[in-house]
PDB file of C-alpha atoms in Angstrom:
ATOM      1  CA  MET A   3     -30.404  43.368  20.089  1.00 49.00           C
ATOM      2  CA  HIS A   4     -29.199  42.491  23.493  1.00 45.00           C
ATOM      3  CA  LYS A   5     -25.303  42.667  23.628  1.00 40.00           C
ATOM      4  CA  LEU A   6     -25.178  39.132  24.820  1.00 36.00           C
ATOM      5  CA  SER A   7     -27.312  37.805  22.103  1.00 38.00           C
ATOM      6  CA  LEU A   8     -25.482  39.748  19.633  1.00 33.00           C
ATOM      7  CA  ALA A   9     -22.146  38.265  20.806  1.00 34.00           C
ATOM      8  CA  LEU A  10     -23.801  34.747  20.699  1.00 31.00           C
ATOM      9  CA  THR A  11     -25.063  35.098  17.199  1.00 32.00           C
ATOM     10  CA  LEU A  12     -21.496  36.569  16.126  1.00 28.00           C
ATOM     11  CA  SER A  13     -19.915  33.693  17.806  1.00 33.00           C
ATOM     12  CA  THR A  14     -22.109  31.142  16.086  1.00 31.00           C
ATOM     13  CA  LEU A  15     -21.674  32.588  12.766  1.00 32.00           C
ATOM     14  CA  LEU A  16     -18.056  32.726  13.197  1.00 31.00           C
ATOM     15  CA  THR A  17     -18.105  29.076  14.399  1.00 32.00           C
ATOM     16  CA  LEU A  18     -20.190  27.908  11.263  1.00 32.00           C
ATOM     17  CA  THR A  19     -17.753  29.906   8.782  1.00 34.00           C
ATOM     18  CA  LEU A  20     -14.983  28.370  10.226  1.00 37.00           C
ATOM     19  CA  THR A  21     -16.443  24.998  10.123  1.00 38.00           C
ATOM     20  CA  ASN A  22     -17.784  25.485   6.501  1.00 40.00           C
ATOM     21  CA  ASN A  23     -14.405  26.968   5.307  1.00 41.00           C
ATOM     22  CA  ALA A  24     -12.489  23.780   7.012  1.00 41.00           C
ATOM     23  CA  GLN A  25     -14.980  21.496   5.181  1.00 43.00           C
ATOM     24  CA  ALA A  26     -14.869  23.343   1.917  1.00 42.00           C
ATOM     25  CA  LYS A  27     -11.226  22.340   1.726  1.00 61.00           C
ATOM     26  CA  CYS A  28     -12.092  18.741   1.754  1.00 68.00           C
ATOM     27  CA  ALA A  29     -12.871  18.507  -2.012  1.00 63.00           C
ATOM     28  CA  PHE A  30     -11.734  15.051  -2.667  1.00 67.00           C
ATOM     29  CA  SER A  31      -9.930  14.577  -6.106  1.00 80.00           C
ATOM     30  CA  ASP A  32     -10.688  11.881  -8.576  1.00 84.00           C
ATOM     31  CA  LYS A  33      -7.347  10.344  -9.099  1.00 86.00           C
ATOM     32  CA  VAL A  34      -5.122   7.254  -8.476  1.00 89.00           C
ATOM     33  CA  ASP A  35      -1.732   7.635  -6.748  1.00 89.00           C
ATOM     34  CA  VAL A  36       0.907   5.101  -7.937  1.00 91.00           C
ATOM     35  CA  TRP A  37       4.178   3.826  -6.212  1.00 93.00           C
ATOM     36  CA  PRO A  38       6.684   3.703  -7.373  1.00 92.00           C
ATOM     37  CA  GLU A  39       5.853   6.841  -9.335  1.00 87.00           C
ATOM     38  CA  ALA A  40       5.587   6.639 -13.143  1.00 76.00           C
ATOM     39  CA  LYS A  41       8.925   6.715 -15.117  1.00 73.00           C
ATOM     40  CA  HIS A  42      10.855   5.416 -11.978  1.00 83.00           C
ATOM     41  CA  THR A  43      12.602   2.289 -12.004  1.00 90.00           C
ATOM     42  CA  ILE A  44      10.970  -0.815 -10.793  1.00 93.00           C
ATOM     43  CA  THR A  45      12.633  -4.222  -9.873  1.00 92.00           C
ATOM     44  CA  PRO A  46      11.808  -7.636 -11.664  1.00 93.00           C
ATOM     45  CA  ASN A  47       9.481  -8.708  -9.081  1.00 92.00           C
ATOM     46  CA  GLN A  48       8.150  -5.094  -7.836  1.00 93.00           C
ATOM     47  CA  LEU A  49       5.063  -4.689  -5.769  1.00 93.00           C
ATOM     48  CA  ILE A  50       3.031  -1.985  -7.104  1.00 93.00           C
ATOM     49  CA  LEU A  51       0.759   0.184  -4.770  1.00 93.00           C
ATOM     50  CA  LEU A  52      -1.946   2.023  -6.261  1.00 92.00           C
ATOM     51  CA  GLN A  53      -3.979   4.237  -3.844  1.00 91.00           C
ATOM     52  CA  ALA A  54      -7.441   5.478  -5.195  1.00 89.00           C
ATOM     53  CA  HIS A  55      -9.185   8.663  -4.159  1.00 89.00           C
ATOM     54  CA  GLY A  56     -12.634   9.919  -4.864  1.00 87.00           C
ATOM     55  CA  SER A  57     -14.836   8.327  -7.762  1.00 86.00           C
ATOM     56  CA  PHE A  58     -11.949   5.778  -8.086  1.00 86.00           C
ATOM     57  CA  ILE A  59     -12.484   3.962  -4.891  1.00 88.00           C
ATOM     58  CA  ALA A  60     -15.542   2.007  -6.129  1.00 86.00           C
ATOM     59  CA  SER A  61     -13.279   0.632  -8.966  1.00 85.00           C
ATOM     60  CA  ALA A  62     -10.380  -0.326  -6.518  1.00 85.00           C
ATOM     61  CA  GLN A  63     -13.061  -2.177  -4.299  1.00 83.00           C
ATOM     62  CA  ASP A  64     -14.098  -4.062  -7.199  1.00 79.00           C
ATOM     63  CA  LYS A  65     -14.158  -7.926  -6.461  1.00 71.00           C
ATOM     64  CA  ASP A  66     -12.920  -8.468  -9.927  1.00 70.00           C
ATOM     65  CA  VAL A  67     -10.198  -5.779 -10.032  1.00 68.00           C
ATOM     66  CA  ASN A  68      -7.499  -8.390  -9.943  1.00 62.00           C
ATOM     67  CA  ALA A  69      -8.302  -9.623 -13.472  1.00 66.00           C
ATOM     68  CA  LYS A  70      -8.003  -6.100 -15.015  1.00 77.00           C
ATOM     69  CA  TYR A  71      -4.248  -5.577 -14.500  1.00 85.00           C
ATOM     70  CA  ILE A  72      -1.830  -6.266 -17.330  1.00 89.00           C
ATOM     71  CA  PHE A  73       1.817  -5.499 -17.848  1.00 92.00           C
ATOM     72  CA  LYS A  74       2.951  -4.538 -21.305  1.00 92.00           C
ATOM     73  CA  VAL A  75       6.503  -5.411 -21.590  1.00 95.00           C
ATOM     74  CA  THR A  76       8.685  -3.901 -24.152  1.00 95.00           C
ATOM     75  CA  PRO A  77      12.109  -5.672 -24.011  1.00 94.00           C
ATOM     76  CA  THR A  78      15.384  -3.961 -25.444  1.00 90.00           C
ATOM     77  CA  LYS A  79      15.395  -6.669 -28.149  1.00 90.00           C
ATOM     78  CA  GLY A  80      12.343  -8.715 -29.506  1.00 90.00           C
ATOM     79  CA  LYS A  81       8.445  -8.061 -29.680  1.00 94.00           C
ATOM     80  CA  THR A  82       6.441  -6.573 -27.104  1.00 95.00           C
ATOM     81  CA  TYR A  83       4.465  -8.884 -25.068  1.00 95.00           C
ATOM     82  CA  THR A  84       2.293  -8.913 -21.952  1.00 94.00           C
ATOM     83  CA  ILE A  85       2.262 -10.298 -18.247  1.00 93.00           C
ATOM     84  CA  LYS A  86      -0.894 -10.507 -16.150  1.00 91.00           C
ATOM     85  CA  ALA A  87      -0.546  -9.250 -12.559  1.00 90.00           C
ATOM     86  CA  ARG A  88      -0.866 -11.153  -9.428  1.00 89.00           C
ATOM     87  CA  PHE A  89      -3.412  -9.524  -7.010  1.00 87.00           C
ATOM     88  CA  ILE A  90      -1.758  -9.220  -3.384  1.00 89.00           C
ATOM     89  CA  GLY A  91      -4.556  -7.498  -1.843  1.00 88.00           C
ATOM     90  CA  ASN A  92      -6.747  -4.317  -1.208  1.00 88.00           C
ATOM     91  CA  PHE A  93      -6.922  -2.318   1.887  1.00 92.00           C
ATOM     92  CA  LYS A  94      -9.473   0.457   3.214  1.00 90.00           C
ATOM     93  CA  GLY A  95      -8.259   3.870   4.419  1.00 86.00           C
ATOM     94  CA  ILE A  96     -10.195   6.964   5.293  1.00 82.00           C
ATOM     95  CA  HIS A  97     -11.552   8.228   2.274  1.00 86.00           C
ATOM     96  CA  LYS A  98      -9.100   6.253  -0.008  1.00 90.00           C
ATOM     97  CA  HIS A  99      -8.517   2.539  -0.953  1.00 90.00           C
ATOM     98  CA  ALA A 100      -5.203   0.917  -1.564  1.00 93.00           C
ATOM     99  CA  VAL A 101      -4.576  -1.856  -4.078  1.00 91.00           C
ATOM    100  CA  VAL A 102      -1.376  -4.037  -4.015  1.00 92.00           C
ATOM    101  CA  ILE A 103      -0.251  -6.099  -7.276  1.00 92.00           C
ATOM    102  CA  GLN A 104       2.614  -7.644  -8.664  1.00 93.00           C
ATOM    103  CA  PRO A 105       3.668  -9.319 -12.126  1.00 94.00           C
ATOM    104  CA  GLU A 106       3.219 -13.120 -12.211  1.00 93.00           C
ATOM    105  CA  LYS A 107       6.549 -13.449 -13.750  1.00 93.00           C
ATOM    106  CA  ALA A 108       9.795 -11.668 -13.255  1.00 94.00           C
ATOM    107  CA  LEU A 109      10.086  -8.810 -15.557  1.00 95.00           C
ATOM    108  CA  PRO A 110      13.317  -8.819 -17.794  1.00 94.00           C
ATOM    109  CA  VAL A 111      15.962  -6.094 -16.797  1.00 95.00           C
ATOM    110  CA  GLY A 112      16.048  -2.995 -19.019  1.00 95.00           C
ATOM    111  CA  ALA A 113      12.601  -3.365 -20.340  1.00 95.00           C
ATOM    112  CA  THR A 114      10.075  -0.894 -20.349  1.00 95.00           C
ATOM    113  CA  VAL A 115       6.835  -1.568 -18.508  1.00 94.00           C
ATOM    114  CA  THR A 116       3.268  -0.273 -18.756  1.00 92.00           C
ATOM    115  CA  LEU A 117       0.538  -0.921 -16.686  1.00 90.00           C
ATOM    116  CA  THR A 118      -2.721  -1.329 -18.952  1.00 84.00           C
ATOM    117  CA  ASN A 119      -6.344  -2.550 -18.976  1.00 67.00           C
ATOM    118  CA  SER A 120      -7.163  -1.454 -15.597  1.00 72.00           C
ATOM    119  CA  LYS A 121     -10.505   0.439 -14.227  1.00 78.00           C
ATOM    120  CA  LEU A 122      -8.026   2.412 -12.560  1.00 82.00           C
ATOM    121  CA  THR A 123      -5.224   3.156 -15.039  1.00 80.00           C
ATOM    122  CA  LYS A 124      -7.198   6.295 -16.656  1.00 79.00           C
ATOM    123  CA  GLY A 125      -6.782   7.934 -13.069  1.00 79.00           C
ATOM    124  CA  ILE A 126      -3.254   7.639 -13.109  1.00 82.00           C
ATOM    125  CA  PRO A 127      -0.979  10.319 -15.276  1.00 73.00           C
ATOM    126  CA  GLY A 128       1.188   7.579 -16.776  1.00 73.00           C
ATOM    127  CA  THR A 129       2.145   4.113 -15.768  1.00 86.00           C
ATOM    128  CA  SER A 130       5.479   3.335 -17.367  1.00 91.00           C
ATOM    129  CA  TRP A 131       8.720   2.160 -15.718  1.00 94.00           C
ATOM    130  CA  THR A 132      12.107   0.646 -16.570  1.00 95.00           C
ATOM    131  CA  VAL A 133      13.071  -2.537 -14.906  1.00 95.00           C
ATOM    132  CA  GLN A 134      16.531  -2.570 -13.225  1.00 93.00           C
ATOM    133  CA  LYS A 135      18.057  -5.550 -10.947  1.00 91.00           C
ATOM    134  CA  SER A 136      16.986  -5.330  -7.184  1.00 87.00           C
ATOM    135  CA  GLN A 137      19.567  -4.177  -4.821  1.00 83.00           C
ATOM    136  CA  GLN A 138      17.547  -5.885  -1.889  1.00 77.00           C
ATOM    137  CA  ALA A 139      20.226  -8.680  -0.753  1.00 74.00           C
ATOM    138  CA  GLU A 140      18.088 -10.161   1.985  1.00 79.00           C
ATOM    139  CA  ASP A 141      14.667  -9.854   3.275  1.00 81.00           C
ATOM    140  CA  PRO A 142      13.891  -6.403   4.433  1.00 82.00           C
ATOM    141  CA  MET A 143      13.505  -6.027   8.332  1.00 81.00           C
ATOM    142  CA  PHE A 144      13.511  -3.413  10.985  1.00 81.00           C
ATOM    143  CA  THR A 145      16.386  -3.603  13.503  1.00 80.00           C
ATOM    144  CA  ASP A 146      15.107  -0.748  15.510  1.00 80.00           C
ATOM    145  CA  LEU A 147      11.801   1.099  15.696  1.00 80.00           C
ATOM    146  CA  ASN A 148      10.947   3.919  18.197  1.00 79.00           C
ATOM    147  CA  MET A 149       8.218   6.475  18.290  1.00 77.00           C
ATOM    148  CA  THR A 150       9.539   9.997  18.860  1.00 79.00           C
ATOM    149  CA  SER A 151       6.215  12.256  18.474  1.00 77.00           C
ATOM    150  CA  SER A 152       2.549  12.298  17.960  1.00 76.00           C
ATOM    151  CA  ASP A 153      -0.166  14.820  17.437  1.00 77.00           C
ATOM    152  CA  HIS A 154      -4.078  15.007  17.575  1.00 76.00           C
ATOM    153  CA  LYS A 155      -5.824  18.134  16.077  1.00 76.00           C
ATOM    154  CA  ALA A 156      -9.707  18.359  15.887  1.00 75.00           C
ATOM    155  CA  LEU A 157     -10.511  19.988  12.414  1.00 69.00           C
ATOM    156  CA  GLY A 158     -13.796  20.563  10.486  1.00 69.00           C
ATOM    157  CA  CYS A 159     -13.936  17.200   8.401  1.00 71.00           C
ATOM    158  CA  GLY A 160     -12.047  15.118  10.962  1.00 68.00           C
ATOM    159  CA  PRO A 161      -9.038  15.082  12.923  1.00 71.00           C
ATOM    160  CA  SER A 162      -5.337  15.269  11.735  1.00 78.00           C
ATOM    161  CA  THR A 163      -3.455  12.791  13.677  1.00 81.00           C
ATOM    162  CA  HIS A 164      -0.048  11.376  13.645  1.00 82.00           C
ATOM    163  CA  MET A 165       2.497   9.163  15.207  1.00 81.00           C
ATOM    164  CA  THR A 166       6.411   9.447  14.014  1.00 84.00           C
ATOM    165  CA  TYR A 167       8.724   6.812  14.293  1.00 81.00           C
ATOM    166  CA  ASN A 168      12.803   6.811  14.158  1.00 83.00           C
ATOM    167  CA  PHE A 169      13.943   3.512  12.528  1.00 82.00           C
ATOM    168  CA  LYS A 170      16.890   1.513  11.398  1.00 83.00           C
ATOM    169  CA  GLY A 171      16.777  -1.775   9.252  1.00 82.00           C
ATOM    170  CA  ASN A 172      18.251  -3.157   6.232  1.00 83.00           C
ATOM    171  CA  PHE A 173      16.293  -1.483   3.576  1.00 85.00           C
ATOM    172  CA  ALA A 174      18.804  -1.583   0.459  1.00 84.00           C
ATOM    173  CA  GLU A 175      15.728  -0.178  -1.729  1.00 87.00           C
ATOM    174  CA  ASP A 176      12.343   1.362  -1.104  1.00 88.00           C
ATOM    175  CA  THR A 177      10.017  -1.252   0.419  1.00 88.00           C
ATOM    176  CA  LEU A 178       6.417  -1.777   0.678  1.00 91.00           C
ATOM    177  CA  ALA A 179       5.301  -2.846   4.198  1.00 89.00           C
ATOM    178  CA  LEU A 180       2.117  -3.534   5.826  1.00 90.00           C
ATOM    179  CA  ALA A 181       1.464  -1.530   8.956  1.00 88.00           C
ATOM    180  CA  ARG A 182      -1.076  -2.982  11.491  1.00 87.00           C
ATOM    181  CA  VAL A 183      -2.480  -0.667  14.322  1.00 84.00           C
ATOM    182  CA  SER A 184      -4.359  -2.159  16.980  1.00 81.00           C
ATOM    183  CA  ASP A 185      -6.107  -0.598  20.298  1.00 77.00           C
ATOM    184  CA  GLY A 186      -6.767  -4.265  21.519  1.00 77.00           C
ATOM    185  CA  GLU A 187     -10.257  -4.421  19.936  1.00 81.00           C
ATOM    186  CA  ASN A 188     -10.033  -2.846  16.667  1.00 82.00           C
ATOM    187  CA  ALA A 189      -7.501  -3.115  14.047  1.00 85.00           C
ATOM    188  CA  GLN A 190      -6.421  -0.804  11.064  1.00 86.00           C
ATOM    189  CA  THR A 191      -4.247  -2.460   8.383  1.00 90.00           C
ATOM    190  CA  TYR A 192      -2.885  -0.386   5.359  1.00 92.00           C
ATOM    191  CA  PRO A 193       0.433  -0.527   3.297  1.00 94.00           C
ATOM    192  CA  VAL A 194       3.137   2.243   3.840  1.00 91.00           C
ATOM    193  CA  VAL A 195       6.488   2.899   1.786  1.00 91.00           C
ATOM    194  CA  ILE A 196       9.836   2.508   3.837  1.00 89.00           C
ATOM    195  CA  GLU A 197      12.319   4.805   1.950  1.00 88.00           C
ATOM    196  CA  HIS A 198      15.571   3.349   2.432  1.00 83.00           C
ATOM    197  CA  LYS A 199      17.449   6.514   2.700  1.00 86.00           C
ATOM    198  CA  SER A 200      15.095   7.843   5.219  1.00 82.00           C
ATOM    199  CA  GLU A 201      15.477   7.205   9.093  1.00 85.00           C
ATOM    200  CA  SER A 202      11.901   8.345  10.142  1.00 83.00           C
ATOM    201  CA  LEU A 203       8.341   7.226   9.285  1.00 84.00           C
ATOM    202  CA  THR A 204       4.854   8.841   9.837  1.00 84.00           C
ATOM    203  CA  LEU A 205       1.570   7.171  10.271  1.00 85.00           C
ATOM    204  CA  GLY A 206      -1.607   8.611  10.454  1.00 81.00           C
ATOM    205  CA  ARG A 207      -4.127  10.879   8.490  1.00 76.00           C
ATOM    206  CA  SER A 208      -4.724  14.606   7.390  1.00 74.00           C
ATOM    207  CA  MET A 209      -8.311  16.266   8.097  1.00 74.00           C
ATOM    208  CA  CYS A 210      -9.654  14.758   4.867  1.00 80.00           C
ATOM    209  CA  GLU A 211      -8.115  11.395   4.437  1.00 77.00           C
ATOM    210  CA  GLY A 212      -5.307   9.179   5.241  1.00 77.00           C
ATOM    211  CA  ALA A 213      -4.638   5.513   6.641  1.00 77.00           C
ATOM    212  CA  PHE A 214      -5.097   5.447  10.217  1.00 82.00           C
ATOM    213  CA  THR A 215      -7.087   7.537  12.800  1.00 77.00           C
ATOM    214  CA  PHE A 216      -5.313   7.401  16.130  1.00 76.00           C
ATOM    215  CA  GLU A 217      -7.711   8.752  19.302  1.00 75.00           C
ATOM    216  CA  PRO A 218      -6.214  10.933  21.767  1.00 73.00           C
ATOM    217  CA  LYS A 219      -5.145   9.449  24.886  1.00 70.00           C
ATOM    218  CA  ALA A 220      -5.623   5.693  23.704  1.00 73.00           C
ATOM    219  CA  ASP A 221      -2.892   2.955  24.037  1.00 78.00           C
ATOM    220  CA  TYR A 222      -1.988   1.353  20.553  1.00 78.00           C
ATOM    221  CA  PHE A 223       0.020  -1.691  19.375  1.00 80.00           C
ATOM    222  CA  LEU A 224       1.782  -1.248  16.140  1.00 82.00           C
ATOM    223  CA  PHE A 225       3.000  -4.296  13.925  1.00 83.00           C
ATOM    224  CA  PHE A 226       4.797  -4.269  10.683  1.00 84.00           C
ATOM    225  CA  SER A 227       5.179  -7.068   8.048  1.00 85.00           C
ATOM    226  CA  THR A 228       6.937  -6.959   4.665  1.00 85.00           C
ATOM    227  CA  TRP A 229       6.461  -9.018   1.437  1.00 86.00           C
ATOM    228  CA  ASP A 230       8.918 -11.190  -0.149  1.00 81.00           C
ATOM    229  CA  LYS A 231       9.731 -11.271  -3.811  1.00 81.00           C
ATOM    230  CA  GLU A 232       6.960 -13.712  -4.234  1.00 80.00           C
ATOM    231  CA  GLY A 233       4.367 -11.306  -2.653  1.00 83.00           C
ATOM    232  CA  LYS A 234       3.979 -13.411   0.236  1.00 81.00           C
ATOM    233  CA  LYS A 235       3.869 -11.698   3.431  1.00 79.00           C
ATOM    234  CA  LEU A 236       6.796 -12.321   5.870  1.00 74.00           C
ATOM    235  CA  ASN A 237       6.816 -12.764   9.736  1.00 64.00           C
ATOM    236  CA  LEU A 238       5.956  -9.662  11.879  1.00 58.00           C
ATOM    237  CA  VAL A 239       9.262  -7.467  12.440  1.00 57.00           C
ATOM    238  CA  PRO A 240      10.445  -6.806  14.914  1.00 50.00           C
ATOM    239  CA  LYS A 241       7.986  -9.329  16.975  1.00 45.00           C
ATOM    240  CA  VAL A 242       7.321  -6.598  19.492  1.00 45.00           C
ATOM    241  CA  ILE A 243       7.177  -2.866  18.962  1.00 49.00           C
ATOM    242  CA  ASP A 244       6.960  -1.065  21.976  1.00 48.00           C
ATOM    243  CA  ALA A 245       4.171  -2.962  23.758  1.00 39.00           C
ATOM    244  CA  SER A 246       2.052   0.098  24.543  1.00 44.00           C
ATOM    245  CA  LEU A 247       2.311   3.294  22.252  1.00 49.00           C
ATOM    246  CA  LYS A 248       0.711   6.183  24.333  1.00 53.00           C
ATOM    247  CA  HIS A 249      -0.878   8.728  21.691  1.00 46.00           C
ATOM    248  CA  ALA A 250      -0.388  12.058  23.300  1.00 45.00           C
ATOM    249  CA  ASP A 251      -2.880  15.246  22.470  1.00 44.00           C
ATOM    250  CA  LYS A 252      -0.566  18.054  21.726  1.00 44.00           C
TER     251      LYS A 252
END
């Protein structure tokens, strides 16, 4: 075989092998992630975030899924009873889907709460929490937010792409926020957890899945909103966050 042809053949085989290996790593798990994590504490009006992967995505997109959630409440004294969940919304990511729910009534402090009767709970390894008093004194809000880095890598199943921000705010407890990213024509919206002990936040996706995809060299606008204790979205905070976020390919 001609040396050039041999080299091209080997190069093609190597490319296919690397691509197949990269794609082979994208084995999507059939599971549901829950926040707050099971066995952690929750507040009386806690928002619950469920993120479905694999075969559970179809269940998370079910229009009737809001009728499937029940909180079983075991108080420190008295009989166990149930509280229905209020459906807050669902959000499409890349190869995953998020559902946000909340108990219709405030949960009693000290009680053990279990999420049941859901099409998704069989994908969650335990869904029980203990209720504690909320530490959030006022509506959660960013006081400062600045992008510090970004990256974009082309990979076999899709790009790995991220934007990282430093922030300050009055987050006395972990808070669920709604991030909205727009390039001026298209918008992506997905819930994110703001950890009160953290000072940084990363948005984006891995090769296989994630919340947001950022194209290299594009301008993006980022907006955040948070939910109050009744599950209603608060105004965008702050009103303007860097009017143009330039995504750099590194």
